[in-house]
XYZ file of C-alpha atoms in Angstrom:
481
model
C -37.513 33.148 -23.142
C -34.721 30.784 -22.771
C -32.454 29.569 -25.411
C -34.033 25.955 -25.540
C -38.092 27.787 -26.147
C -36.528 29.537 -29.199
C -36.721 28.476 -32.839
C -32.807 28.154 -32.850
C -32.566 26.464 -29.579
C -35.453 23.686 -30.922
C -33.239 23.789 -34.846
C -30.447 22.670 -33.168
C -30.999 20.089 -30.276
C -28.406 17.737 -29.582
C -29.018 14.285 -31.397
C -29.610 10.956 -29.110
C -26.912 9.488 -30.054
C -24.229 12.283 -29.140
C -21.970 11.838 -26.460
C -23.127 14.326 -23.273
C -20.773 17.223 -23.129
C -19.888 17.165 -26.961
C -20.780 20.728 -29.180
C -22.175 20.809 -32.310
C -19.313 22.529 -34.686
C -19.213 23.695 -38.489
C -15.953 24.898 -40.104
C -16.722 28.082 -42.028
C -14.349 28.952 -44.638
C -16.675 30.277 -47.465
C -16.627 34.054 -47.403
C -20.473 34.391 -48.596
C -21.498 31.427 -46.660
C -20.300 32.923 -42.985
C -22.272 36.262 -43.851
C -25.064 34.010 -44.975
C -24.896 32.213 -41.644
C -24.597 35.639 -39.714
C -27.311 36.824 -41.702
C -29.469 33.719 -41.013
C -28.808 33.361 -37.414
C -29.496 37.632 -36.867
C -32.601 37.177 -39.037
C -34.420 34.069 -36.793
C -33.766 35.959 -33.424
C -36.091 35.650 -30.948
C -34.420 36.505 -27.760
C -30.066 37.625 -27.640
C -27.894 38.577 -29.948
C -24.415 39.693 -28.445
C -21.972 41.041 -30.704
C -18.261 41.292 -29.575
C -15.800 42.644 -32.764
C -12.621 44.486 -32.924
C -14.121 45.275 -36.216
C -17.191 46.334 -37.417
C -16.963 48.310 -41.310
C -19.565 50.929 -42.600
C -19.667 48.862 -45.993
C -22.092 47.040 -47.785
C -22.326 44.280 -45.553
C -21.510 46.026 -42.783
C -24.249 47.845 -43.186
C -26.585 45.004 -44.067
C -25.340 43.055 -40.763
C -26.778 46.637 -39.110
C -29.787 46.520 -40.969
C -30.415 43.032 -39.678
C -29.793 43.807 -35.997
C -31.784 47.110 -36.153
C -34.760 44.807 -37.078
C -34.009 42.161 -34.439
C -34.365 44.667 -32.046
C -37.509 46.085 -33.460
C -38.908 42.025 -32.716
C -38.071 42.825 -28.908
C -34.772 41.406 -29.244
C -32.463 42.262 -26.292
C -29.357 43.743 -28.381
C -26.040 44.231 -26.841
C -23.124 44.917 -28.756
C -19.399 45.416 -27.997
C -16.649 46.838 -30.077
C -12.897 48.377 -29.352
C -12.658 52.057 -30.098
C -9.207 51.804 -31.604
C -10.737 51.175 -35.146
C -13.540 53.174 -34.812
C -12.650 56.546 -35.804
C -15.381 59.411 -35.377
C -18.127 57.021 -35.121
C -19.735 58.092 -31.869
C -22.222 59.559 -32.812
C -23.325 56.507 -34.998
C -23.000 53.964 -32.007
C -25.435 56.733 -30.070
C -27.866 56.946 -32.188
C -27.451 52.784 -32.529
C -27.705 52.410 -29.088
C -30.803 54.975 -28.673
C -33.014 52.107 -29.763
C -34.690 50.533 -26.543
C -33.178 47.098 -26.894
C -29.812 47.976 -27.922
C -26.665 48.375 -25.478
C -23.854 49.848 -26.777
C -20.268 49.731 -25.405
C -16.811 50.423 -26.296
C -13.329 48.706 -24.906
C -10.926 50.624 -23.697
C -11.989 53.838 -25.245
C -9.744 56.373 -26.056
C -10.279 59.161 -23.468
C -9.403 61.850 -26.194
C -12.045 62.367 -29.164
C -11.917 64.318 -32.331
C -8.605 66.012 -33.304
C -7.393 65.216 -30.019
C -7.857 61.538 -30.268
C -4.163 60.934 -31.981
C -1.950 62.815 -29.893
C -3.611 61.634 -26.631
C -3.158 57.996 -27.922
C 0.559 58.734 -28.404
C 0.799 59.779 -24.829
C -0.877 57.067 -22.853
C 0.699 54.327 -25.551
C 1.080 52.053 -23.355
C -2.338 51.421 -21.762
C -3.939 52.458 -24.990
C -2.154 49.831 -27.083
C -4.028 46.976 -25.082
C -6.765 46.247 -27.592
C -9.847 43.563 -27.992
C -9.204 41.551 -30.818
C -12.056 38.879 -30.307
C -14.385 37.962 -32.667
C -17.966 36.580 -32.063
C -21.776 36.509 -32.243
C -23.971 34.614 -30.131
C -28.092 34.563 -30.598
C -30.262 33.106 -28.533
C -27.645 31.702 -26.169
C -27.570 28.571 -27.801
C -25.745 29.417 -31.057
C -22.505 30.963 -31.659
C -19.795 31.931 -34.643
C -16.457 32.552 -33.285
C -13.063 32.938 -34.940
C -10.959 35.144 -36.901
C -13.802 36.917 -38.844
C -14.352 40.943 -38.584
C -17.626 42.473 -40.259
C -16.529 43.793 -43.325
C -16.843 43.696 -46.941
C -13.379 42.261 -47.343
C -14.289 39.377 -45.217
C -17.445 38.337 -46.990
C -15.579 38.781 -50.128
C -17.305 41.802 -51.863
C -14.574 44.079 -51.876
C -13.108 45.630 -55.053
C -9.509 45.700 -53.775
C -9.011 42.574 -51.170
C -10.762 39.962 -49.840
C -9.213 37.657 -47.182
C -9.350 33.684 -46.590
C -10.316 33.330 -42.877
C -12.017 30.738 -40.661
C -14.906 30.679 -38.209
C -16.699 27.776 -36.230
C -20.102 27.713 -35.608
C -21.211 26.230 -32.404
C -23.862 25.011 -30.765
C -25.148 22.801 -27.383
C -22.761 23.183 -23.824
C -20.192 25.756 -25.370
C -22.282 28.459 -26.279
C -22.316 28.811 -22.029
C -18.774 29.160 -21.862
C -18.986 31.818 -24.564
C -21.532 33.687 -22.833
C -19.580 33.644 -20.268
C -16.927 34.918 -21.475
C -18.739 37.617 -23.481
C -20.593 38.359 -19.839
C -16.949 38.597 -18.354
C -16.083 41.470 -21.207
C -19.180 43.521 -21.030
C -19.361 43.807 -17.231
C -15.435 44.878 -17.281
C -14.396 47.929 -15.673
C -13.304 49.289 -19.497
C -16.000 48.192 -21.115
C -17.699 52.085 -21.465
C -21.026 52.521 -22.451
C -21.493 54.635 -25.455
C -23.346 57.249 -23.510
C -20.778 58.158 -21.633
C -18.490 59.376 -24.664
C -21.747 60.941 -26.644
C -24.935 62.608 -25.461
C -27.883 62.589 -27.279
C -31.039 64.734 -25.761
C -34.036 62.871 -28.300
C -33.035 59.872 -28.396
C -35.939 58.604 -30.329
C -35.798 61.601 -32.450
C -32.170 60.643 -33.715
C -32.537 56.815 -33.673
C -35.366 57.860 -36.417
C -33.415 59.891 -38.527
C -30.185 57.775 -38.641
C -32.690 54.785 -39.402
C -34.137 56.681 -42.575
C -30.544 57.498 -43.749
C -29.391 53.896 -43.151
C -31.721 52.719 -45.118
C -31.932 55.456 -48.196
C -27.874 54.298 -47.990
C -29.030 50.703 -48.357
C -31.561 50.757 -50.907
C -28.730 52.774 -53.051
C -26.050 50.301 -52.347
C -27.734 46.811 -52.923
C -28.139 48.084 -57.105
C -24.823 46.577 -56.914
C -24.732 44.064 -54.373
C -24.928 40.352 -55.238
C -28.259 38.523 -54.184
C -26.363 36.074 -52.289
C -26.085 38.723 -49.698
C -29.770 39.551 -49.182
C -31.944 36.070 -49.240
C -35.441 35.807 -48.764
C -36.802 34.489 -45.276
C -37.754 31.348 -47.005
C -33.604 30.823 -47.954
C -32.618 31.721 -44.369
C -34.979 28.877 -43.224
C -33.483 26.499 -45.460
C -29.852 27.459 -44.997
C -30.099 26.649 -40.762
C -32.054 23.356 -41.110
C -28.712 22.406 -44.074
C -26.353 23.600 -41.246
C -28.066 21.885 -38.847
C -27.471 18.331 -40.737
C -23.788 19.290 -41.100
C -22.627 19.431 -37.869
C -20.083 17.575 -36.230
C -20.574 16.905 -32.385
C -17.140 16.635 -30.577
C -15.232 17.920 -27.524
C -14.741 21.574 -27.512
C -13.316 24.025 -25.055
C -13.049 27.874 -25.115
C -9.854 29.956 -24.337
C -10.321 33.855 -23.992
C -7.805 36.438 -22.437
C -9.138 37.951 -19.371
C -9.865 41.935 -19.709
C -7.693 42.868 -16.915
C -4.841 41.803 -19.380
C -5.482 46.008 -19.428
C -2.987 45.580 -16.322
C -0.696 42.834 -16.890
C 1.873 42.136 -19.060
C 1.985 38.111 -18.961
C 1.161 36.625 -22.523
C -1.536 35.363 -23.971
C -3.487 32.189 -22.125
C -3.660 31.050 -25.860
C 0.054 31.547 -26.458
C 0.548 29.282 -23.338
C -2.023 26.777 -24.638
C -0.523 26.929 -28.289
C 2.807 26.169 -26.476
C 1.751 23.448 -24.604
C 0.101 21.356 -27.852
C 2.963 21.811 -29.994
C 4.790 20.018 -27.553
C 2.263 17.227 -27.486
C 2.529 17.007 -31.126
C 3.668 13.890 -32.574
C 3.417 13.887 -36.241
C 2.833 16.955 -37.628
C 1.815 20.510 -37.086
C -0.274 22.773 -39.996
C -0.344 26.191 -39.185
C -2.235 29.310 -41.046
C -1.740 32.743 -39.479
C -1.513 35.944 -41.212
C 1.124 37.793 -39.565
C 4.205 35.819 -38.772
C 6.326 37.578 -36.059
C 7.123 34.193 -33.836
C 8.442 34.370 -30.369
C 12.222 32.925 -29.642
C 10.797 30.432 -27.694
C 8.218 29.546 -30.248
C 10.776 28.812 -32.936
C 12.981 26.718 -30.657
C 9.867 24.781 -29.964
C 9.650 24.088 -33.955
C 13.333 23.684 -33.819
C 12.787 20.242 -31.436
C 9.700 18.836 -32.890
C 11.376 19.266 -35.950
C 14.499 17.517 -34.898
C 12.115 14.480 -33.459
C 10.780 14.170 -36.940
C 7.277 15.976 -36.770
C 6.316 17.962 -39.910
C 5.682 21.517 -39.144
C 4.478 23.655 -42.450
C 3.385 27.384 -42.048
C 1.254 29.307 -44.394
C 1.173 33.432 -44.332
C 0.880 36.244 -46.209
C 3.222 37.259 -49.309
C 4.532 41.042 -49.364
C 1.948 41.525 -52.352
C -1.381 39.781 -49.642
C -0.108 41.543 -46.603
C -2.581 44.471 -45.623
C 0.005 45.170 -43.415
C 3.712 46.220 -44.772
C 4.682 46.955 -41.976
C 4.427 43.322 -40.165
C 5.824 41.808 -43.471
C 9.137 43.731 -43.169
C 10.310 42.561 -39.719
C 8.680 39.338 -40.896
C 11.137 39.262 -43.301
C 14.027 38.585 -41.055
C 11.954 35.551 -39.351
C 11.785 33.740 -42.319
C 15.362 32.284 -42.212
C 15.511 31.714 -38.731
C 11.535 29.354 -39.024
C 13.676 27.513 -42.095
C 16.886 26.713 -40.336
C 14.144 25.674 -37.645
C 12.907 22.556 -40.233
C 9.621 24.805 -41.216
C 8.206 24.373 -44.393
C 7.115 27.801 -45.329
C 4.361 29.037 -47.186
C 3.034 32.284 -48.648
C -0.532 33.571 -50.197
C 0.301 34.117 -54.216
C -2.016 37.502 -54.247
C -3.856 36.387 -57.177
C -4.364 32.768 -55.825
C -7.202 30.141 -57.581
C -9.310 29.986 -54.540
C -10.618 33.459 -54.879
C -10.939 32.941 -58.587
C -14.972 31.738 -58.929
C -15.725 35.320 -56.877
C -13.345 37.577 -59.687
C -15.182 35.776 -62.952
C -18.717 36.156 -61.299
C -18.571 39.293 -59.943
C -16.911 42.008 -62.432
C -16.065 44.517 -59.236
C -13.810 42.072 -57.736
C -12.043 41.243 -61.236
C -8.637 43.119 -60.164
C -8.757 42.669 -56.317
C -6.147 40.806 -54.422
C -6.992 37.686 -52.289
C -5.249 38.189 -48.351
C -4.834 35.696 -45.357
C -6.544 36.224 -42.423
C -6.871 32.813 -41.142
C -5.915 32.351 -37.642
C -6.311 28.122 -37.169
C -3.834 25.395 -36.556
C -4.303 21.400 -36.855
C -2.296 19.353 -34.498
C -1.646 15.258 -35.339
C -5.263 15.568 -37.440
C -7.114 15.153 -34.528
C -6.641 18.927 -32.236
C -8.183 21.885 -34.290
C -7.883 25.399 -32.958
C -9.579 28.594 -34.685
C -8.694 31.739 -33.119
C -8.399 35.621 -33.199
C -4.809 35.405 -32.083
C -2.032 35.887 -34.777
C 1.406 34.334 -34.158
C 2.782 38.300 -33.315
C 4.237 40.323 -30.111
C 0.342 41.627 -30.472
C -1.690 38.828 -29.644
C 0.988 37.484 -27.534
C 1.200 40.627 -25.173
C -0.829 43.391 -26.042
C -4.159 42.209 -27.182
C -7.380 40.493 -25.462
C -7.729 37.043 -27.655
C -10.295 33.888 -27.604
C -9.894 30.660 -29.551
C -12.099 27.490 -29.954
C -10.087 24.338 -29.639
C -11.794 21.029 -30.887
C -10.886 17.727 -30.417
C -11.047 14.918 -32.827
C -10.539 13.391 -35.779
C -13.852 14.213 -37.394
C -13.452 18.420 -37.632
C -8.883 17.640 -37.760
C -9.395 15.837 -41.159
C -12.251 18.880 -42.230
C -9.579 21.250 -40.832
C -6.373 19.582 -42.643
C -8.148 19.741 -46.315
C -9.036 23.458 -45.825
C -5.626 24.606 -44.743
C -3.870 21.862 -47.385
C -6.030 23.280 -50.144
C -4.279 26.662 -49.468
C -0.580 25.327 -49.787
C -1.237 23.838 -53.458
C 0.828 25.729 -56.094
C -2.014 27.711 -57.601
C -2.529 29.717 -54.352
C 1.155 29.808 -52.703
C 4.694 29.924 -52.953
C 7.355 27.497 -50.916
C 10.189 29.400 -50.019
C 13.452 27.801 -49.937
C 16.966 28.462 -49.501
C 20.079 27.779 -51.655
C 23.120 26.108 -50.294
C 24.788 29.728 -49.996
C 21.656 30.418 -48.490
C 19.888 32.679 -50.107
C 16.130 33.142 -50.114
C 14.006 31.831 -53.083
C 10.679 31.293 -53.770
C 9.073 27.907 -55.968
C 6.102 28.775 -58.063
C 4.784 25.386 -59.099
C 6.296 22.883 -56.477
C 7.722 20.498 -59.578
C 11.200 19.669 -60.334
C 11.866 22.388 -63.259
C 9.994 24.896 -61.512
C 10.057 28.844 -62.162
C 11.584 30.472 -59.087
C 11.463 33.860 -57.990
C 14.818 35.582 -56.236
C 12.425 38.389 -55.032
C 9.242 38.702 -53.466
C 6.844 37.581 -55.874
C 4.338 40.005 -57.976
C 5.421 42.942 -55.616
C 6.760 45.882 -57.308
C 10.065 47.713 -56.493
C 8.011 50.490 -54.922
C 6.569 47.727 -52.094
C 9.744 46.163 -51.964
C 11.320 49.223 -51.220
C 8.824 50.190 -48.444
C 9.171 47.094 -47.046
C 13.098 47.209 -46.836
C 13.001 51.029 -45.268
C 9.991 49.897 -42.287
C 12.156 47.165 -41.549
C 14.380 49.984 -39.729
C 11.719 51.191 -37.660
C 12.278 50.060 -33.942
C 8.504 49.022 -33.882
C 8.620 45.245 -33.771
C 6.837 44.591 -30.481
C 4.091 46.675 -30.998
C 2.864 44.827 -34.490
């Protein structure tokens, strides 16, 4: 069965009227709404599904993404699925028993060659080649239909999670990319350290354990969804519904796929979507809108702001406060960028923790009342009319260490969809502008107006973060975050 004789290849034909070559595209931002779309997409399978995650939680949705695949593959659909083993701690035996089903594949990236106890200590001493991880990010059924962007699977991406939930960005795309992404997934599995999970954990019955690990998964399920909102777990009927809405909403333009080669396992060139990146901002002409969760910017990509600045383009940036940041570490040699990105002519930006745009999910669900919102959006918008949504932060990481892909789409239509979801974020109810006084010292504007309250320290964070983030400033780690 080819992509085109499946129910999702027939949903989502390419109109008459659309210029040959163009890709059907849809901007997701809502958390709920890309693990609906997951959700759908899994749940109307008929042939593929390939999974490719740097990520993949043992949460509630976690979980109920599993669920979903499990039954896929029960329909006789072929199930591969790729993660990096960095993340996944003692879960081996898990991915086994996954994989013991006859339709699921199961691989790991670069794996650790170390398990258990040993696992650590081994990683310290081949640091080097261990450090270069997969970061990409993306699900294709049917080989027609794809979601790729900055998205792990995770409760805290779907916005369930008691303590954080993050603003991020995928694309879903259909018609002429979706080959280039298989492509590019094709290029990944077939890599020489892409493992299969049976080489790093025997299992003697496999049918035997996939059974047992099935009835636990679910007993887990059944006690978890008491809690879980509804939302999360539509009837067949809503799935139905939900892909013939997304069908009418997309927008068919130009797109183009960049991914990191695997072998960057042995090289030490940056990232083909650094280059890329590079090479736009220089093409910019008015202005530049930038989201990315971990600031840690080359000094050749500040010099770049520098002179597009100087020629009179805007350039804003929005990240993560000290009090969003999931990682402390990142924000403390961040720290020392911001000045530098302001005498550049960057407008800066940061994520107020408790931010309006996470507000509807506190008041309606009570375990998310106290949780902090976090940026995890990877996207930039170039002149209103070049769109990029990506895996790759705007750190030594992604520039050097890591495996990356991005979407890059061209054209008005998705730029202006693009530009209102990033501008949203930069209103005063969910950020701070950080400025400097003439002496030049760092301040941060809570309500944009002319009286405004102004912070001299990092907003909301309390001395105890402050002070963490002061003493892993010292820490000779910088190119490794």
């Amino acid at each position: 069965m080819t992509g085109g004789d499946t129910e999702l290849g027939k949903r989502f034909i390419k109109p008459e009227n659309v210029q040959t070559g163009n890709s059907g595209v849809y901007l997701i931002s809502a958390p709920r709404e890309a693990f609906q779309i997951r959700n759908a997409l899994i749940t109307h399978a008929e042939a593929t599904i390939d999974l490719q995650y740097y990520l993949w939680k043992q949460d509630t949705t976690g979980r109920l993404i599993l669920q979903r695949i499990l039954e896929a593959a029960d329909r006789g659909v072929r199930v591969r699925i790729l993660l990096d083993d960095l993340p996944h701690v003692d879960r081996d035996a898990e991915h086994a028993r996954i994989a013991a089903h006859p339709n699921i594949e199961f691989r790991l990236y670069n794996p650790i060659n170390a398990r258990g106890v040993l696992r650590k200590p081994y990683f310290l001493l081949a640091g080097k080649r261990l450090n270069h991880r997969m970061h990409n990010k993306l699900i294709a059924v049917d080989g027609c239909t794809a979601i790729l962007g900055g998205r792990n699977l995770g409760d805290d991406y779907f916005g369930v999670d008691p303590a954080l939930n993050f603003h991020d960005l995928d694309a879903f795309l259909t018609g002429p990319v979706t080959d280039e992404i298989s492509s590019s997934f094709e290029q990944y599995w077939n890599a020489s350290n892409a493992i299969p999970i049976e080489a790093m954990y025997h299992i003697r019955n496999k049918p035997a354990a996939h059974r047992r690990f099935r009835s636990r998964l679910e007993a887990n399920l059944q006690h978890i969804l008491k809690n879980t909102p509804a939302s999360l777990t539509p009837e067949y009927a809503t799935t139905t519904q939900l892909l013939s809405d997304l069908a009418n909403k997309l927008t068919w333009a130009p797109v183009e796929i960049l991914t990191d080669p695997p072998n960057r396992y042995h090289e030490t060139e940056s990232s083909v979507i650094h280059k890329r990146l590079l090479a736009l901002k220089e093409e910019a002409e008015s202005e530049i809108l930038i989201h990315t969760p971990y600031l840690l910017p080359s000094d050749q990509t500040i010099r770049a702001f520098h002179t597009l600045t100087e020629q009179g383009v805007r350039v804003r940036i929005m990240t993560n406060s000290l009090m969003s940041n999931n990682h402390i570490a990142v924000h403390a040699h961040y720290k020392h960028e911001r000045p530098r990105l302001l005498d550049a002519g960057v407008e800066l930006y940061e994520l107020k923790a408790k931010d309006e745009l996470l507000d509807y999910y506190r008041k309606t669900n009570t375990q998310l009342a106290d949780s902090n919102s976090g940026l995890h959006t990877k996207a930039y918008v170039i002149d209103g009319r070049t769109s990029v949504i990506s895996s790759y932060n705007m750190d030594p990481r992604s520039r050097y260490w890591n495996t990356e892909t991005a979407v890059i789409i061209h054209g008005e239509a998705v730029g202006r969809q693009l530009q209102g979801t990033l501008e949203t974020a930069l209103c005063p109810e969910n950020a701070y502008r950080l400025e400097r006084t003439p002496k030049g010292r760092l301040y941060w504007v809570q309500d944009f107006e002319p009286q405004a309250e102004t912070h001299a320290f990092e907003p909301d964070a309390p001395l105890i973060r402050r002070s963490l983030a002061l003493v892993l400033a010292y820490l000779p780690v910088y190119n490794l975050l």
